[in-house]
């Protein structure tokens, strides 16, 4: 149980704060499994296991709830934050992760298969006629 409360008013009490508490998905159309909690100065992302995963220091006091939309049509949800006199956008960037390693592993497996089948063809194949090994002096 968290002992927390929402504060009304900004740092100097002149701004109204629009807090955000929403379950979101990092991907468009994905399973909502991240909690976005934002107040007057900080937005915090919390995983479905309760672990704090990412924190954003807000550029100002939000005047409306934070919008979670795909701004650049890359399939990843982005954040749109409205503060007094400005609108800020935070864009997600995807990382390649294990893709380069997987590609290298696939190339290695392909090369091994080519070498194996090339050697089988030179030897006459399985069950086929095998050539008598020759010495280099023959």
Short mmCIF file of C-alpha atoms in Angstrom, two decimals:
data_model
loop_
_atom_site.label_atom_id
_atom_site.label_comp_id
_atom_site.label_asym_id
_atom_site.label_seq_id
_atom_site.Cartn_x
_atom_site.Cartn_y
_atom_site.Cartn_z
CA UNK A 1 0.00 0.00 0.00
CA UNK A 2 1.41 3.35 -1.01
CA UNK A 3 1.09 6.33 1.28
CA UNK A 4 0.75 9.00 -1.37
CA UNK A 5 -1.69 11.72 -2.25
CA UNK A 6 -2.34 14.01 -5.19
CA UNK A 7 -1.39 17.61 -4.65
CA UNK A 8 -3.58 20.34 -6.10
CA UNK A 9 -1.67 23.42 -7.21
CA UNK A 10 1.81 23.88 -8.58
CA UNK A 11 4.96 24.86 -6.80
CA UNK A 12 3.75 28.39 -6.15
CA UNK A 13 0.06 27.47 -5.86
CA UNK A 14 -0.97 29.47 -8.96
CA UNK A 15 -1.26 26.60 -11.44
CA UNK A 16 -3.80 23.83 -11.51
CA UNK A 17 -2.22 20.41 -11.83
CA UNK A 18 -3.82 17.80 -14.06
CA UNK A 19 -2.53 14.48 -12.68
CA UNK A 20 -2.39 11.37 -14.84
CA UNK A 21 -2.89 7.80 -13.68
CA UNK A 22 -3.36 5.45 -16.60
CA UNK A 23 -2.57 1.88 -17.64
CA UNK A 24 -0.85 2.06 -21.02
CA UNK A 25 0.88 -0.12 -23.58
CA UNK A 26 4.32 0.76 -24.96
CA UNK A 27 3.12 -0.38 -28.42
CA UNK A 28 0.07 0.69 -30.38
CA UNK A 29 -2.64 -1.93 -29.92
CA UNK A 30 -0.50 -3.87 -27.46
CA UNK A 31 -1.44 -5.31 -24.09
CA UNK A 32 -1.67 -2.52 -21.48
CA UNK A 33 0.88 -3.57 -18.86
CA UNK A 34 2.57 -0.34 -17.76
CA UNK A 35 1.19 2.23 -15.33
CA UNK A 36 1.82 5.90 -16.08
CA UNK A 37 1.58 8.07 -12.97
CA UNK A 38 2.27 11.79 -13.33
CA UNK A 39 1.87 14.72 -10.99
CA UNK A 40 3.17 18.29 -10.92
CA UNK A 41 6.84 17.61 -11.62
CA UNK A 42 7.48 13.92 -12.40
CA UNK A 43 6.01 11.19 -14.59
CA UNK A 44 6.83 7.65 -13.47
CA UNK A 45 6.36 4.39 -15.39
CA UNK A 46 5.67 1.31 -13.28
CA UNK A 47 5.72 -2.24 -14.67
CA UNK A 48 2.97 -4.78 -14.05
CA UNK A 49 5.21 -6.31 -11.36
CA UNK A 50 5.39 -2.99 -9.48
CA UNK A 51 8.96 -2.10 -10.44
CA UNK A 52 9.68 1.55 -11.27
CA UNK A 53 11.04 1.34 -14.80
CA UNK A 54 11.44 4.91 -16.05
CA UNK A 55 11.07 8.45 -14.75
CA UNK A 56 10.62 11.72 -16.65
CA UNK A 57 11.12 15.10 -15.03
CA UNK A 58 8.32 17.17 -16.48
CA UNK A 59 9.21 20.50 -18.13
CA UNK A 60 6.39 22.25 -16.30
CA UNK A 61 3.14 21.69 -14.46
CA UNK A 62 0.74 19.74 -16.75
CA UNK A 63 -2.50 21.59 -17.44
CA UNK A 64 -4.20 18.48 -18.88
CA UNK A 65 -3.68 14.73 -18.45
CA UNK A 66 -0.75 13.35 -20.41
CA UNK A 67 -1.84 11.95 -23.78
CA UNK A 68 -0.44 8.61 -24.94
CA UNK A 69 -0.51 8.55 -28.75
CA UNK A 70 1.61 7.38 -31.68
CA UNK A 71 2.84 10.73 -33.00
CA UNK A 72 5.29 9.52 -35.66
CA UNK A 73 3.41 6.37 -36.81
CA UNK A 74 6.22 3.97 -35.87
CA UNK A 75 3.99 1.63 -33.85
CA UNK A 76 5.34 2.86 -30.50
CA UNK A 77 3.24 5.05 -28.21
CA UNK A 78 4.61 8.50 -27.44
CA UNK A 79 3.73 11.08 -24.78
CA UNK A 80 2.19 14.50 -25.37
CA UNK A 81 2.44 16.86 -22.39
CA UNK A 82 0.66 20.23 -22.25
CA UNK A 83 2.05 22.84 -19.86
CA UNK A 84 1.31 26.55 -19.57
CA UNK A 85 2.50 28.14 -22.82
CA UNK A 86 3.94 25.01 -24.47
CA UNK A 87 3.34 21.44 -25.62
CA UNK A 88 6.10 18.84 -25.28
CA UNK A 89 6.37 15.50 -27.04
CA UNK A 90 8.43 12.57 -25.79
CA UNK A 91 9.04 10.00 -28.54
CA UNK A 92 9.98 6.36 -28.03
CA UNK A 93 12.80 4.95 -30.10
CA UNK A 94 13.01 1.23 -30.70
CA UNK A 95 16.30 -0.54 -30.18
CA UNK A 96 17.52 -3.40 -32.30
CA UNK A 97 18.14 -5.64 -29.30
CA UNK A 98 19.12 -9.14 -30.37
CA UNK A 99 18.44 -8.63 -34.08
CA UNK A 100 22.11 -8.26 -35.18
CA UNK A 101 23.11 -11.34 -33.15
CA UNK A 102 20.25 -13.36 -34.63
CA UNK A 103 21.23 -12.31 -38.15
CA UNK A 104 24.87 -13.32 -37.56
CA UNK A 105 23.78 -16.65 -36.10
CA UNK A 106 21.55 -17.29 -39.14
CA UNK A 107 24.43 -16.51 -41.53
CA UNK A 108 26.72 -18.86 -39.61
CA UNK A 109 24.19 -21.68 -39.80
CA UNK A 110 23.71 -21.10 -43.54
CA UNK A 111 27.48 -21.16 -44.10
CA UNK A 112 27.80 -24.41 -42.13
CA UNK A 113 25.01 -26.01 -44.17
CA UNK A 114 26.66 -24.95 -47.45
CA UNK A 115 30.02 -26.41 -46.34
CA UNK A 116 28.38 -29.66 -45.21
CA UNK A 117 26.44 -30.21 -48.43
CA UNK A 118 29.42 -29.20 -50.58
CA UNK A 119 31.56 -31.82 -48.85
CA UNK A 120 28.81 -34.43 -49.26
CA UNK A 121 28.56 -33.73 -53.01
CA UNK A 122 32.34 -34.01 -53.47
CA UNK A 123 32.39 -37.33 -51.58
CA UNK A 124 29.61 -38.76 -53.72
CA UNK A 125 26.87 -38.16 -51.21
CA UNK A 126 25.55 -40.48 -48.54
CA UNK A 127 25.44 -44.05 -49.89
CA UNK A 128 26.88 -42.92 -53.20
CA UNK A 129 30.12 -43.79 -54.92
CA UNK A 130 33.04 -42.37 -53.01
CA UNK A 131 36.18 -41.23 -54.69
CA UNK A 132 39.41 -42.82 -53.61
CA UNK A 133 41.38 -40.29 -51.61
CA UNK A 134 44.43 -39.06 -53.46
CA UNK A 135 47.71 -37.86 -52.17
CA UNK A 136 49.07 -34.59 -53.34
CA UNK A 137 51.96 -36.40 -55.10
CA UNK A 138 49.67 -38.55 -57.30
#
